[in-house]
Amino acid sequence: MERVELAGALRENLPLKSQVEAASGVTLSDCYQCGKCSAGCPVAFAMDYTPRQVIRLLQLGLGEEALKSHTPWLCASCQACYTRCPREVNLPRLMEAVRQEARRRGMINEKKVVIFDQAFLSSVERYGRAHEMGLMVQYNLQSGQPFKDALLAPPLLLKGKISPIPAKIKNVAEVKNIFARARAKGGGQH
Amino acid sequence: MKYAYYPGCSLEATAKEYNQSAKIVARHLGVELWEIPDWSCCGATAAHNNDHLLSLALPARNLALAEAEGLDVAVPCAACFNRLRAAEAAVRESESMRATISEIIGRDYRATNRTRAFLDVMVNEVGLEKIKEQVVKPLAGLKLAAYYGCLLVRPPELTAFDDPEDPMTMDRLVLALGGEAVSWSYKTECCGGSLATARTDIGVRMIFQILRHARDAGAEGIVTACPLCFLNLDMRQGQAAASQGEQFNLPIFYFTELMGIALGYAPKALGLTSHFVNPIPLLEAREILRHPATRRETA
């Protein structure tokens, strides 16, 4: 990361800071940087910035750097940080808000995570339920790894644990409407 | 005792043995399950990563169907349980959210019914005493690590039936079934959830740590209440072990399967034959499957 002049950075990044706060319901200044979130984060080993550092970047007005980070995409939403935080900072929600803002700006650093989520949701919108096999095939093809987990598919099929045919609910129109109306409302605040 | 039953998508596919065994033990213990007709997906992590309203509306549709019948909802899947509880809480806490959600799902939903984890219903409603009375094949000598994962116990204000750091519900159930619950420190550590699929390189490291800590604590098997935890620990056990140059042979169980075994049902009827890591040899080695009359030790 290059050298920055903090006062100027903070001024420039105020809109982003308040937007992320509004979207997540988190007050960034609540965090006093104790680091408990990151000590207990099971994915921290794979992150570029620890969760504590992501908050610090946002506090300091270095939001761009937070948006570029892989951390929000790798957060497993396991809620360990939020459960343990002495200041009750809802970090998983903050990570979601950062992720959504990054997506809006076309800054997606973990394409595979997004492809998986989209494959999942499109299955639910189409059938009313998640179709695990279709989901895996779509994910593999779109993420450019057609043979990923290929060895797991035959035993899953043999054991009757996945089916090539999706289980479509009868009232799929009702679920499609839920998607349409939620979209029309812009997803709402976090 | 009657509940609306919300199996969730996995229980009709990769976790079909959870569905099978849950239905068997419920019937055995006098719990009537009314499966919500034409239930739809709760949206899981994907919805709540992407769209807050969608992540509440998708589960709310199912809750509304149950509410119309005046029933509380029993949910075996830990992830579905968490999402249904989130929708319930959002509607209960805010009148404007109630109106918005009702509008989106096109049904009236007032959150007058409650969502319960199937584990919670079994242990705290049916009760350990009643379960214990019904045990005909105790899990004698079986050392198990009770693995809760994240969404069954966190965040506590949503899940609210056990301690988020040191939950004991499943441990006490294992004891009631005659088994031993080992003390270990990874019982609520995250298995990576869908990261194991989207970023397998990261997921297998998380899975490996859980398996390793269970084994090092002396567990011969792991018991779960979540289809995704189960799938990661069972189906990806080979990958996870190989990634660290190790080998495990740790059978993974749904708590309902172990209940079914202890209540005297055959492994096949409960779905235990469709696991990746075959659990039958362990049960046979401990002579748990033998008829009580032919057991060498007297109960």
Coordinates of C-alpha atoms in Angstrom, one line a residue:
Chain A
M1 CA 0.0 0.0 0.0
E2 CA 1.3 3.4 -0.9
R3 CA 1.9 6.3 1.5
V4 CA -1.2 8.3 2.3
E5 CA -2.0 11.6 4.0
L6 CA -4.7 10.6 6.4
A7 CA -6.6 13.9 6.9
G8 CA -7.2 14.2 3.2
A9 CA -8.0 10.5 2.7
L10 CA -10.6 10.8 5.5
R11 CA -12.3 13.8 3.9
E12 CA -12.4 12.1 0.5
N13 CA -13.8 8.9 1.8
L14 CA -16.5 10.2 4.1
P15 CA -19.3 9.3 1.7
L16 CA -18.1 5.7 1.4
K17 CA -17.7 5.5 5.2
S18 CA -21.3 6.7 5.9
Q19 CA -22.7 4.6 3.1
V20 CA -21.2 1.4 4.6
E21 CA -22.4 2.4 8.0
A22 CA -25.9 3.0 6.8
A23 CA -26.0 -0.2 4.8
S24 CA -24.7 -2.4 7.7
G25 CA -26.1 -0.6 10.7
V26 CA -22.6 -0.7 12.2
T27 CA -21.0 2.4 13.7
L28 CA -17.4 2.2 12.7
S29 CA -16.1 4.2 15.7
D30 CA -17.6 1.6 18.1
C31 CA -14.7 -0.6 17.2
Y32 CA -11.7 0.0 19.6
Q33 CA -9.4 -2.3 17.7
C34 CA -9.0 -5.0 20.3
G35 CA -8.5 -7.6 17.6
K36 CA -10.7 -10.3 19.2
C37 CA -12.6 -10.7 16.0
S38 CA -9.4 -11.6 14.1
A39 CA -8.0 -13.8 16.7
G40 CA -11.0 -16.0 16.5
C41 CA -11.6 -15.8 12.7
P42 CA -11.4 -19.2 11.2
V43 CA -10.6 -17.8 7.7
A44 CA -8.1 -15.2 8.8
F45 CA -5.2 -17.4 7.6
A46 CA -6.4 -16.9 4.0
M47 CA -7.2 -13.2 4.2
D48 CA -5.0 -10.3 3.0
Y49 CA -6.3 -7.9 5.7
T50 CA -7.6 -9.3 9.0
P51 CA -11.2 -8.3 9.8
R52 CA -9.9 -5.8 12.4
Q53 CA -7.7 -4.2 9.7
V54 CA -10.7 -3.9 7.4
I55 CA -12.5 -1.9 10.0
R56 CA -9.4 0.2 10.6
L57 CA -9.1 1.0 6.9
L58 CA -12.6 2.2 6.9
Q59 CA -12.1 4.2 10.1
L60 CA -9.1 5.9 8.6
G61 CA -10.8 6.8 5.4
L62 CA -8.9 4.2 3.4
G63 CA -12.1 2.7 2.1
E64 CA -10.8 2.0 -1.4
E65 CA -8.2 -0.3 0.1
A66 CA -11.0 -2.1 2.0
L67 CA -13.0 -2.5 -1.1
K68 CA -10.0 -4.0 -2.9
S69 CA -9.4 -6.5 -0.1
H70 CA -10.3 -10.2 -0.5
T71 CA -11.4 -10.3 3.1
P72 CA -15.1 -9.4 2.7
W73 CA -15.5 -12.1 0.0
L74 CA -13.8 -14.8 2.1
C75 CA -15.8 -14.1 5.3
A76 CA -17.8 -17.3 6.0
S77 CA -20.4 -15.4 8.0
C78 CA -19.8 -17.8 10.9
Q79 CA -20.6 -15.1 13.4
A80 CA -17.8 -15.9 15.8
C81 CA -16.4 -12.3 15.6
Y82 CA -19.9 -10.8 16.2
T83 CA -20.6 -13.2 19.0
R84 CA -17.4 -12.3 20.8
C85 CA -17.1 -8.6 20.1
P86 CA -17.1 -6.7 23.3
R87 CA -18.6 -3.7 21.4
E88 CA -21.2 -5.8 19.6
V89 CA -19.9 -4.7 16.2
N90 CA -21.8 -6.8 13.6
L91 CA -18.8 -7.6 11.5
P92 CA -20.5 -10.1 9.2
R93 CA -23.0 -7.5 8.2
L94 CA -20.3 -4.9 7.7
M95 CA -18.4 -7.4 5.4
E96 CA -21.6 -7.8 3.4
A97 CA -22.0 -4.1 3.0
V98 CA -18.4 -3.7 1.8
R99 CA -18.9 -6.6 -0.6
Q100 CA -22.1 -5.0 -2.0
E101 CA -20.4 -1.7 -2.5
A102 CA -17.4 -3.4 -4.1
R103 CA -19.8 -5.2 -6.5
R104 CA -21.5 -2.0 -7.4
R105 CA -18.2 -0.6 -8.4
G106 CA -17.3 -3.7 -10.4
M107 CA -14.5 -4.6 -7.9
I108 CA -14.9 -8.3 -7.4
N109 CA -11.8 -9.9 -6.2
E110 CA -13.2 -13.4 -5.5
K111 CA -15.1 -14.2 -8.6
K112 CA -15.6 -17.8 -7.6
V113 CA -17.5 -16.9 -4.4
V114 CA -19.8 -14.6 -6.5
I115 CA -20.4 -17.2 -9.2
F116 CA -21.3 -19.8 -6.5
D117 CA -23.8 -17.4 -4.8
Q118 CA -25.4 -16.5 -8.2
A119 CA -25.7 -20.1 -9.3
F120 CA -27.4 -20.9 -6.0
L121 CA -29.9 -18.0 -6.2
S122 CA -30.7 -18.6 -9.9
S123 CA -31.6 -22.2 -9.0
V124 CA -33.9 -21.0 -6.2
E125 CA -35.5 -18.5 -8.5
R126 CA -36.1 -21.1 -11.3
Y127 CA -37.2 -24.0 -9.2
G128 CA -38.2 -22.7 -5.8
R129 CA -35.4 -24.9 -4.3
A130 CA -31.7 -25.3 -4.6
H131 CA -30.8 -28.0 -7.0
E132 CA -27.4 -29.2 -5.7
M133 CA -26.2 -31.0 -8.8
G134 CA -27.2 -28.2 -11.3
L135 CA -25.6 -25.8 -8.9
M136 CA -22.3 -27.7 -9.0
V137 CA -22.3 -28.0 -12.8
Q138 CA -23.1 -24.4 -13.3
Y139 CA -20.5 -23.3 -10.8
N140 CA -17.8 -25.5 -12.3
L141 CA -18.5 -24.3 -15.9
Q142 CA -18.7 -20.6 -15.1
S143 CA -15.6 -20.7 -12.9
G144 CA -13.7 -22.4 -15.6
Q145 CA -12.9 -25.6 -13.7
P146 CA -15.1 -28.2 -15.4
F147 CA -13.6 -31.2 -13.6
K148 CA -13.5 -29.8 -10.1
D149 CA -14.7 -32.4 -7.6
A150 CA -15.5 -34.7 -10.5
L151 CA -14.5 -37.7 -8.4
L152 CA -17.2 -36.9 -5.9
A153 CA -20.0 -36.9 -8.4
P154 CA -20.3 -40.6 -9.1
P155 CA -20.5 -41.7 -5.5
L156 CA -23.0 -39.0 -4.8
L157 CA -25.2 -40.2 -7.7
L158 CA -24.8 -43.8 -6.7
K159 CA -25.8 -43.1 -3.1
G160 CA -28.8 -41.2 -4.4
K161 CA -27.6 -38.0 -2.8
I162 CA -27.8 -35.8 -5.9
S163 CA -30.1 -36.0 -8.8
P164 CA -29.7 -34.7 -12.3
I165 CA -33.4 -33.6 -12.2
P166 CA -34.3 -30.6 -10.1
A167 CA -37.1 -30.8 -7.5
K168 CA -39.3 -28.0 -8.7
I169 CA -42.0 -26.8 -6.3
K170 CA -45.6 -26.4 -7.6
N171 CA -46.0 -22.8 -6.8
V172 CA -42.8 -21.6 -8.3
A173 CA -44.5 -18.4 -9.5
E174 CA -44.9 -17.3 -5.9
V175 CA -41.1 -17.6 -5.3
K176 CA -40.4 -15.8 -8.6
N177 CA -42.6 -13.0 -7.3
I178 CA -40.7 -12.8 -4.1
F179 CA -37.5 -12.3 -6.1
A180 CA -39.1 -9.7 -8.3
R181 CA -40.6 -7.7 -5.4
A182 CA -37.4 -7.8 -3.3
R183 CA -35.5 -6.6 -6.4
A184 CA -38.0 -3.8 -6.9
K185 CA -37.4 -2.7 -3.4
G186 CA -33.7 -2.6 -4.0
G187 CA -32.8 -5.2 -1.5
G188 CA -33.4 -2.9 1.5
Q189 CA -30.9 -1.9 4.1
H190 CA -28.8 -4.3 5.9
Chain B
M1 CA -46.8 -32.8 20.2
K2 CA -47.1 -31.5 16.7
Y3 CA -44.8 -29.3 14.6
A4 CA -44.7 -27.9 11.1
Y5 CA -41.6 -29.6 9.5
Y6 CA -39.3 -27.7 7.3
P7 CA -36.7 -30.1 5.9
G8 CA -34.8 -27.6 3.6
C9 CA -33.3 -28.4 0.2
S10 CA -30.3 -30.5 1.4
L11 CA -32.5 -32.9 3.3
E12 CA -33.9 -34.1 0.0
A13 CA -30.5 -34.5 -1.6
T14 CA -27.1 -34.7 0.0
A15 CA -28.5 -35.0 3.5
K16 CA -31.3 -37.4 2.8
E17 CA -30.2 -39.7 5.7
Y18 CA -30.8 -36.7 8.1
N19 CA -34.4 -36.5 6.8
Q20 CA -34.9 -40.2 7.0
S21 CA -33.6 -40.6 10.5
A22 CA -35.3 -37.4 11.8
K23 CA -38.7 -38.7 10.7
I24 CA -38.1 -42.1 12.2
V25 CA -37.0 -40.8 15.6
A26 CA -39.8 -38.2 15.7
R27 CA -42.4 -40.9 15.0
H28 CA -40.9 -43.2 17.6
L29 CA -41.0 -40.5 20.3
G30 CA -44.5 -39.3 19.5
V31 CA -43.7 -36.1 17.7
E32 CA -46.0 -35.5 14.8
L33 CA -44.3 -33.7 11.9
W34 CA -46.5 -31.9 9.4
E35 CA -44.3 -31.2 6.4
I36 CA -45.0 -27.7 5.1
P37 CA -46.7 -28.3 1.8
D38 CA -44.7 -27.0 -1.2
W39 CA -42.0 -25.5 1.0
S40 CA -39.4 -23.4 -0.8
C41 CA -35.7 -22.7 -0.2
C42 CA -34.7 -20.4 2.7
G43 CA -32.1 -18.6 0.5
A44 CA -29.2 -19.8 2.7
T45 CA -26.0 -17.8 2.8
A46 CA -26.3 -16.8 -0.9
A47 CA -29.4 -14.8 -0.3
H48 CA -28.1 -13.1 2.8
N49 CA -24.8 -12.2 1.1
N50 CA -26.7 -10.5 -1.7
D51 CA -30.0 -9.1 -0.7
H52 CA -31.2 -8.4 2.8
L53 CA -34.9 -8.3 2.0
L54 CA -34.8 -11.5 -0.1
S55 CA -32.9 -13.3 2.7
L56 CA -35.8 -12.5 5.0
A57 CA -38.7 -13.0 2.6
L58 CA -37.7 -16.4 1.3
P59 CA -37.8 -18.1 4.8
A60 CA -40.9 -16.0 5.7
R61 CA -43.0 -17.6 3.0
N62 CA -42.5 -21.0 4.7
L63 CA -43.1 -19.6 8.2
A64 CA -46.3 -18.0 7.0
L65 CA -47.6 -21.3 5.7
A66 CA -46.9 -22.9 9.1
E67 CA -48.4 -19.9 10.9
A68 CA -51.7 -20.3 9.0
E69 CA -51.9 -23.8 10.6
G70 CA -51.1 -22.5 14.0
L71 CA -47.9 -24.5 14.3
D72 CA -44.4 -23.9 15.5
V73 CA -41.7 -25.0 13.0
A74 CA -39.1 -27.7 13.6
V75 CA -36.0 -27.4 11.5
P76 CA -33.3 -30.0 11.3
C77 CA -30.8 -28.0 9.1
A78 CA -28.8 -25.6 11.2
A79 CA -28.4 -23.1 8.4
C80 CA -32.2 -23.1 7.5
F81 CA -32.9 -22.8 11.3
N82 CA -30.7 -19.7 11.4
R83 CA -32.3 -18.0 8.4
L84 CA -35.9 -18.8 9.6
R85 CA -35.1 -17.4 13.0
A86 CA -33.6 -14.3 11.4
A87 CA -36.9 -13.7 9.4
E88 CA -39.0 -14.4 12.5
A89 CA -37.0 -11.9 14.6
A90 CA -37.0 -9.2 11.9
V91 CA -40.8 -9.4 11.6
R92 CA -41.4 -9.6 15.4
E93 CA -39.2 -6.6 16.1
S94 CA -40.5 -4.2 13.5
E95 CA -44.0 -3.4 12.4
S96 CA -42.8 -1.8 9.1
M97 CA -40.6 -4.9 8.4
R98 CA -43.7 -7.1 9.0
A99 CA -45.7 -5.0 6.4
T100 CA -42.8 -5.1 3.9
I101 CA -42.3 -8.9 4.2
S102 CA -46.0 -9.6 4.0
E103 CA -46.2 -7.5 0.9
I104 CA -43.2 -9.3 -0.7
I105 CA -44.4 -12.8 0.0
G106 CA -48.0 -12.0 -0.8
R107 CA -49.2 -13.6 2.5
D108 CA -49.9 -12.3 5.9
Y109 CA -47.1 -13.2 8.3
R110 CA -47.1 -12.0 11.9
A111 CA -44.5 -14.2 13.5
T112 CA -46.9 -15.6 16.1
N113 CA -45.3 -19.1 15.7
R114 CA -41.8 -20.1 16.7
T115 CA -38.9 -21.7 14.9
R116 CA -37.2 -24.5 16.8
A117 CA -34.1 -26.4 15.9
F118 CA -35.0 -30.1 15.6
L119 CA -32.2 -30.8 18.2
D120 CA -33.7 -28.4 20.6
V121 CA -37.2 -30.0 20.2
M122 CA -35.8 -33.5 20.8
V123 CA -33.6 -32.6 23.8
N124 CA -35.7 -29.9 25.5
E125 CA -39.3 -30.7 24.5
V126 CA -39.3 -34.5 24.2
G127 CA -36.6 -34.5 26.9
L128 CA -33.6 -36.6 27.7
E129 CA -35.4 -38.7 30.3
K130 CA -37.9 -39.9 27.8
I131 CA -35.2 -40.6 25.2
K132 CA -33.2 -42.5 27.7
E133 CA -36.1 -44.7 28.7
Q134 CA -36.5 -45.8 25.0
V135 CA -32.8 -46.7 24.5
V136 CA -32.5 -50.4 23.6
K137 CA -29.0 -50.4 22.1
P138 CA -26.9 -48.0 24.1
L139 CA -23.9 -46.4 22.3
A140 CA -21.7 -48.0 25.0
G141 CA -18.0 -47.4 24.6
L142 CA -18.5 -44.9 21.7
K143 CA -16.4 -41.8 22.0
L144 CA -18.0 -38.9 20.1
A145 CA -17.1 -35.3 19.4
A146 CA -20.3 -33.2 19.4
Y147 CA -19.8 -30.7 16.6
Y148 CA -22.2 -27.7 16.5
G149 CA -20.5 -25.5 13.9
C150 CA -21.7 -21.9 13.6
L151 CA -25.3 -21.3 12.7
L152 CA -26.9 -23.6 15.3
V153 CA -25.6 -21.5 18.2
R154 CA -24.6 -18.2 16.7
P155 CA -25.4 -15.4 16.9
P156 CA -26.9 -16.2 20.3
E157 CA -29.7 -13.6 20.2
L158 CA -31.1 -15.4 17.2
T159 CA -30.5 -19.0 18.1
A160 CA -30.9 -18.8 21.8
F161 CA -31.1 -22.3 23.0
D162 CA -27.5 -23.1 24.0
D163 CA -24.2 -21.4 24.9
P164 CA -22.5 -20.0 21.8
E165 CA -19.0 -20.8 23.0
D166 CA -19.5 -24.1 24.9
P167 CA -22.8 -25.6 23.8
M168 CA -23.8 -28.9 25.5
T169 CA -27.1 -29.9 24.0
M170 CA -25.7 -32.6 21.8
D171 CA -23.1 -33.7 24.4
R172 CA -25.9 -34.4 26.8
L173 CA -27.9 -36.2 24.1
V174 CA -24.9 -38.5 23.4
L175 CA -24.6 -39.3 27.2
A176 CA -28.4 -40.0 27.3
L177 CA -27.9 -42.5 24.4
G178 CA -25.2 -44.2 26.4
G179 CA -22.2 -42.9 24.6
E180 CA -19.2 -40.7 25.7
A181 CA -18.9 -37.1 24.7
V182 CA -15.2 -36.0 24.5
S183 CA -14.2 -32.6 25.6
W184 CA -12.7 -30.6 22.7
S185 CA -12.1 -27.0 21.7
Y186 CA -13.4 -27.0 18.1
K187 CA -17.1 -27.7 18.7
T188 CA -18.2 -24.4 17.4
E189 CA -15.4 -23.7 14.9
C190 CA -16.7 -23.0 11.4
C191 CA -16.3 -25.8 8.7
G192 CA -16.1 -23.2 6.0
G193 CA -19.6 -23.8 4.8
S194 CA -19.9 -23.1 1.1
L195 CA -16.3 -21.9 0.9
A196 CA -15.4 -25.6 0.7
T197 CA -17.1 -25.6 -2.7
A198 CA -16.3 -22.1 -3.9
R199 CA -12.7 -22.0 -2.6
T200 CA -11.8 -25.6 -1.8
D201 CA -8.2 -24.8 -1.1
I202 CA -9.3 -22.7 1.9
G203 CA -12.2 -24.9 2.9
V204 CA -10.2 -28.1 3.2
R205 CA -7.8 -26.5 5.7
M206 CA -10.7 -25.5 7.9
I207 CA -12.2 -29.0 7.6
F208 CA -8.8 -30.6 8.4
Q209 CA -8.4 -28.6 11.6
I210 CA -11.8 -29.8 12.9
L211 CA -11.1 -33.4 12.1
R212 CA -7.7 -33.3 13.6
H213 CA -8.8 -31.7 16.8
A214 CA -11.7 -34.3 17.2
R215 CA -9.2 -37.2 16.6
D216 CA -6.6 -35.7 19.0
A217 CA -9.3 -35.4 21.7
G218 CA -9.9 -39.1 21.4
A219 CA -13.1 -39.1 19.4
E220 CA -13.9 -42.1 17.2
G221 CA -16.6 -40.2 15.4
I222 CA -18.2 -36.8 15.1
V223 CA -21.9 -36.0 15.6
T224 CA -23.5 -33.0 13.8
A225 CA -26.8 -31.3 13.4
C226 CA -26.0 -29.5 10.0
P227 CA -26.1 -30.9 6.5
L228 CA -23.3 -28.7 5.3
C229 CA -21.0 -29.5 8.3
F230 CA -21.8 -33.2 7.6
L231 CA -21.0 -33.0 3.9
N232 CA -17.8 -31.1 4.5
L233 CA -16.5 -33.4 7.2
D234 CA -17.7 -36.6 5.5
M235 CA -17.5 -36.1 1.8
R236 CA -14.4 -33.9 1.9
Q237 CA -12.6 -35.9 4.6
G238 CA -10.4 -37.6 2.1
Q239 CA -9.4 -34.3 0.3
A240 CA -8.8 -32.6 3.6
A241 CA -6.6 -35.3 5.0
A242 CA -4.7 -35.7 1.8
S243 CA -4.0 -32.0 1.7
Q244 CA -2.0 -32.3 4.9
G245 CA -0.5 -35.8 4.0
E246 CA -2.6 -37.5 6.7
Q247 CA -5.3 -40.1 6.8
F248 CA -8.5 -40.1 8.9
N249 CA -11.2 -42.6 9.3
L250 CA -13.6 -40.7 11.3
P251 CA -17.3 -41.6 10.7
I252 CA -19.6 -38.6 10.8
F253 CA -23.1 -39.0 12.2
Y254 CA -26.3 -36.9 12.3
F255 CA -27.5 -36.9 15.9
T256 CA -30.8 -38.3 14.6
E257 CA -29.0 -41.3 13.2
L258 CA -27.4 -42.1 16.6
M259 CA -30.7 -41.7 18.2
G260 CA -32.2 -44.1 15.7
I261 CA -29.5 -46.7 16.4
A262 CA -29.9 -46.4 20.1
L263 CA -33.7 -46.7 19.7
G264 CA -33.1 -50.0 17.9
Y265 CA -33.5 -49.1 14.2
A266 CA -31.4 -50.7 11.5
P267 CA -28.5 -48.7 10.0
K268 CA -29.9 -49.0 6.5
A269 CA -33.3 -47.7 7.5
L270 CA -31.6 -44.6 9.0
G271 CA -29.5 -44.0 5.9
L272 CA -26.1 -44.8 7.5
T273 CA -25.1 -46.9 4.5
S274 CA -24.9 -43.7 2.3
H275 CA -22.0 -42.1 4.1
F276 CA -18.6 -41.6 2.4
V277 CA -16.8 -42.7 5.6
N278 CA -18.5 -46.0 6.4
P279 CA -19.7 -45.8 10.1
I280 CA -20.9 -49.4 10.3
P281 CA -17.5 -51.1 11.1
L282 CA -17.1 -48.8 14.2
L283 CA -20.6 -49.6 15.4
E284 CA -19.9 -53.3 14.9
A285 CA -16.5 -53.1 16.6
R286 CA -18.3 -51.7 19.7
E287 CA -21.0 -54.3 19.4
I288 CA -23.7 -51.7 19.4
L289 CA -25.7 -53.2 16.6
R290 CA -26.1 -56.6 18.3
H291 CA -29.3 -57.6 19.9
P292 CA -29.2 -56.7 23.6
A293 CA -29.9 -60.3 24.5
T294 CA -26.8 -61.4 22.7
R295 CA -24.5 -58.8 24.1
R296 CA -21.8 -60.1 26.3
E297 CA -22.0 -57.4 28.9
T298 CA -25.2 -57.1 30.9
A299 CA -26.8 -53.6 30.7

